[in-house]
Amino acid sequence: MENSNKSLNLSNTGIIYNSEIEGSKDFARLVSDAFFENKLTSNKPSVFDTENMPDNLTFAIPIGGDGTLLKCARHYSTLNVPVFGFNMGRLGYLSQALPSELNYVIQKIKDKDFRIEERLMLKSSADNIALNDMVIKKEFSARTSVLNLFINEKPVCSYMADGIIISTPTGSTAYALSAGGPVVSPDIDCFLIVPICPHTLNARPVIVNADEKLTVKICENTDYQIISDGQDIRKFTNEVTVQKYKNSAELLLLNKDKQDFYRILRQKLHWGVAPNKC
């Protein structure tokens, strides 16, 4: 993760809503009105759904949950466009603000009290990209797989497991965490390799430098899939590689305090919070 020196260009701001989330379109229109009425933009920002995201935006505001933000972040990473999310979903770990905080967000942007962070992304040989993670597993069978991991073409280990998660630090608090992986600060340039339900006691997550080339080879002649951020599914046979993507996701983050990452861990995931006494 790096803090970008890039200034925020609001000249062509777009509000992008998830049509599957009730009320997201109406709130997207409220955001558009608020940006225009507060003179953040000279024209009222256009509203789009996630199936029709334009390529000419200078700033994208996804309305939905973390899945909506991930989809927007992948799309706009190729265009170097910052994104900022409003959460109308469940957890809202990456989507920073609630609809009730619209005025607060407007004031923060007016005051330039924010930063733009560049987040590490993944790219696979199946030609998909991810901000959170890539998940490798069988397409249909529920049987355990043997997945051979190579780093820079050198054999590292064989996992007998349901699959493998290759995660960025941003994704370390997502599926990788549920599978037993560590929490990694987003300012560390690394990948996490986490087996899913390994059928052995000696299989542990591994953290490697983000400049490494990761290859997963399959012993059996069965179709496998690599899933990007739980959304983009690609099929492959025999082997697949995962590397650092040339572009970064640009996330606009409000300066709520100096320890945003750990504060959100405590608030959203209740990490490091002792249980209440009886």
Coordinates of C-alpha atoms in Angstrom, one line a residue, residues 77-214:
S77 CA -7.9 0.1 -11.4
T78 CA -7.1 -0.3 -15.1
L79 CA -8.0 3.4 -15.5
N80 CA -6.3 4.8 -12.4
V81 CA -9.6 6.1 -11.1
P82 CA -10.1 6.4 -7.2
V83 CA -13.1 4.8 -5.6
F84 CA -15.0 5.6 -2.4
G85 CA -17.9 3.4 -1.2
F86 CA -21.1 3.9 0.7
N87 CA -22.2 0.7 2.5
M88 CA -25.8 -0.5 2.1
G89 CA -24.8 -4.2 2.4
R90 CA -23.9 -6.3 5.4
L91 CA -20.4 -6.0 6.8
G92 CA -19.1 -3.0 4.8
Y93 CA -15.5 -3.5 5.6
L94 CA -14.1 -1.7 2.6
S95 CA -17.0 0.6 2.0
Q96 CA -16.2 3.3 4.5
A97 CA -19.4 5.3 5.0
L98 CA -23.1 4.6 5.8
P99 CA -25.8 6.5 4.1
S100 CA -26.4 8.5 7.3
E101 CA -22.9 9.9 7.0
L102 CA -23.4 11.6 3.6
N103 CA -23.0 15.1 5.0
Y104 CA -19.9 14.1 6.9
V105 CA -18.4 12.6 3.7
I106 CA -19.2 15.8 1.8
Q107 CA -17.5 17.9 4.4
K108 CA -14.4 15.7 4.5
I109 CA -14.0 16.0 0.7
K110 CA -14.6 19.8 0.9
D111 CA -11.9 20.0 3.5
K112 CA -9.5 17.7 1.5
D113 CA -9.3 15.7 4.7
F114 CA -8.7 12.3 3.0
R115 CA -6.0 10.3 1.3
I116 CA -5.8 8.0 -1.7
E117 CA -4.2 4.7 -1.0
E118 CA -2.9 2.4 -3.7
R119 CA -3.7 -1.2 -2.9
L120 CA -1.9 -4.2 -4.3
M121 CA -3.8 -6.4 -6.7
L122 CA -3.5 -9.9 -8.3
K123 CA -3.6 -11.1 -11.9
S124 CA -3.9 -14.7 -13.0
S125 CA -2.9 -16.5 -16.2
A126 CA -6.6 -17.1 -16.6
D127 CA -6.8 -13.3 -17.3
N128 CA -8.7 -12.1 -14.2
I129 CA -7.7 -9.6 -11.6
A130 CA -8.5 -9.3 -7.9
L131 CA -8.2 -6.8 -5.1
N132 CA -9.0 -9.2 -2.3
D133 CA -8.1 -12.7 -3.4
M134 CA -8.0 -15.5 -5.9
V135 CA -9.5 -18.9 -4.9
I136 CA -8.4 -22.0 -6.7
K137 CA -10.6 -25.2 -6.4
K138 CA -12.4 -27.9 -8.4
E139 CA -15.3 -26.8 -10.5
F140 CA -17.8 -29.4 -9.3
S141 CA -16.4 -32.2 -7.2
A142 CA -16.5 -31.9 -3.4
R143 CA -13.6 -34.3 -3.1
T144 CA -10.3 -33.1 -1.6
S145 CA -7.7 -32.0 -4.2
V146 CA -3.9 -32.2 -4.3
L147 CA -2.6 -28.8 -5.2
N148 CA 1.1 -28.4 -5.9
L149 CA 2.5 -24.9 -5.1
F150 CA 5.6 -23.6 -7.0
I151 CA 7.2 -20.2 -6.3
N152 CA 9.3 -18.9 -9.2
E153 CA 9.1 -22.4 -10.8
K154 CA 10.6 -24.0 -7.7
P155 CA 8.5 -26.6 -5.8
V156 CA 7.4 -25.5 -2.3
C157 CA 4.7 -27.8 -1.0
S158 CA 1.7 -30.0 -1.9
Y159 CA -1.6 -29.2 -0.2
M160 CA -4.3 -31.9 0.1
A161 CA -7.2 -29.5 0.7
D162 CA -10.5 -28.2 -0.7
G163 CA -8.6 -25.4 -2.4
I164 CA -6.1 -22.6 -2.0
I165 CA -6.7 -18.9 -1.4
I166 CA -4.0 -16.5 -2.7
S167 CA -4.7 -13.2 -1.0
T168 CA -3.5 -9.6 -0.9
P169 CA -3.1 -7.8 2.4
T170 CA -6.4 -6.1 1.7
G171 CA -8.0 -9.5 1.4
S172 CA -6.4 -10.8 4.5
T173 CA -9.5 -9.8 6.5
A174 CA -11.8 -11.6 4.1
Y175 CA -12.0 -15.3 3.0
A176 CA -8.4 -15.9 4.0
L177 CA -9.1 -14.9 7.6
S178 CA -12.0 -17.3 7.7
A179 CA -9.7 -20.1 6.5
G180 CA -7.2 -19.5 9.3
G181 CA -4.9 -16.9 7.7
P182 CA -3.3 -14.0 9.5
V183 CA -4.4 -10.4 9.5
V184 CA -1.8 -8.4 7.4
S185 CA -1.5 -4.6 7.4
P186 CA -2.2 -3.2 3.9
D187 CA 1.1 -1.4 3.8
I188 CA 3.0 -4.6 3.5
D189 CA 3.8 -5.7 -0.1
C190 CA 3.1 -9.4 0.1
F191 CA 0.8 -12.3 -0.8
L192 CA -0.8 -14.8 1.5
I193 CA -1.2 -18.4 0.6
V194 CA -3.9 -20.1 2.7
P195 CA -5.1 -23.7 2.2
I196 CA -8.9 -24.3 2.5
C197 CA -9.7 -27.1 4.9
P198 CA -6.3 -28.9 4.5
H199 CA -6.4 -32.6 5.3
T200 CA -3.2 -32.5 7.3
L201 CA -2.0 -30.9 10.5
N202 CA 1.2 -29.6 9.0
A203 CA -0.3 -27.3 6.4
R204 CA 0.0 -23.7 7.4
P205 CA -0.6 -20.3 5.7
V206 CA 2.5 -18.9 4.0
I207 CA 3.4 -15.2 3.4
V208 CA 5.6 -14.4 0.4
N209 CA 7.0 -11.3 -1.3
A210 CA 4.6 -9.8 -3.8
D211 CA 7.2 -9.9 -6.5
E212 CA 7.1 -13.7 -6.6
K213 CA 5.4 -15.7 -9.3
L214 CA 3.1 -18.3 -7.8

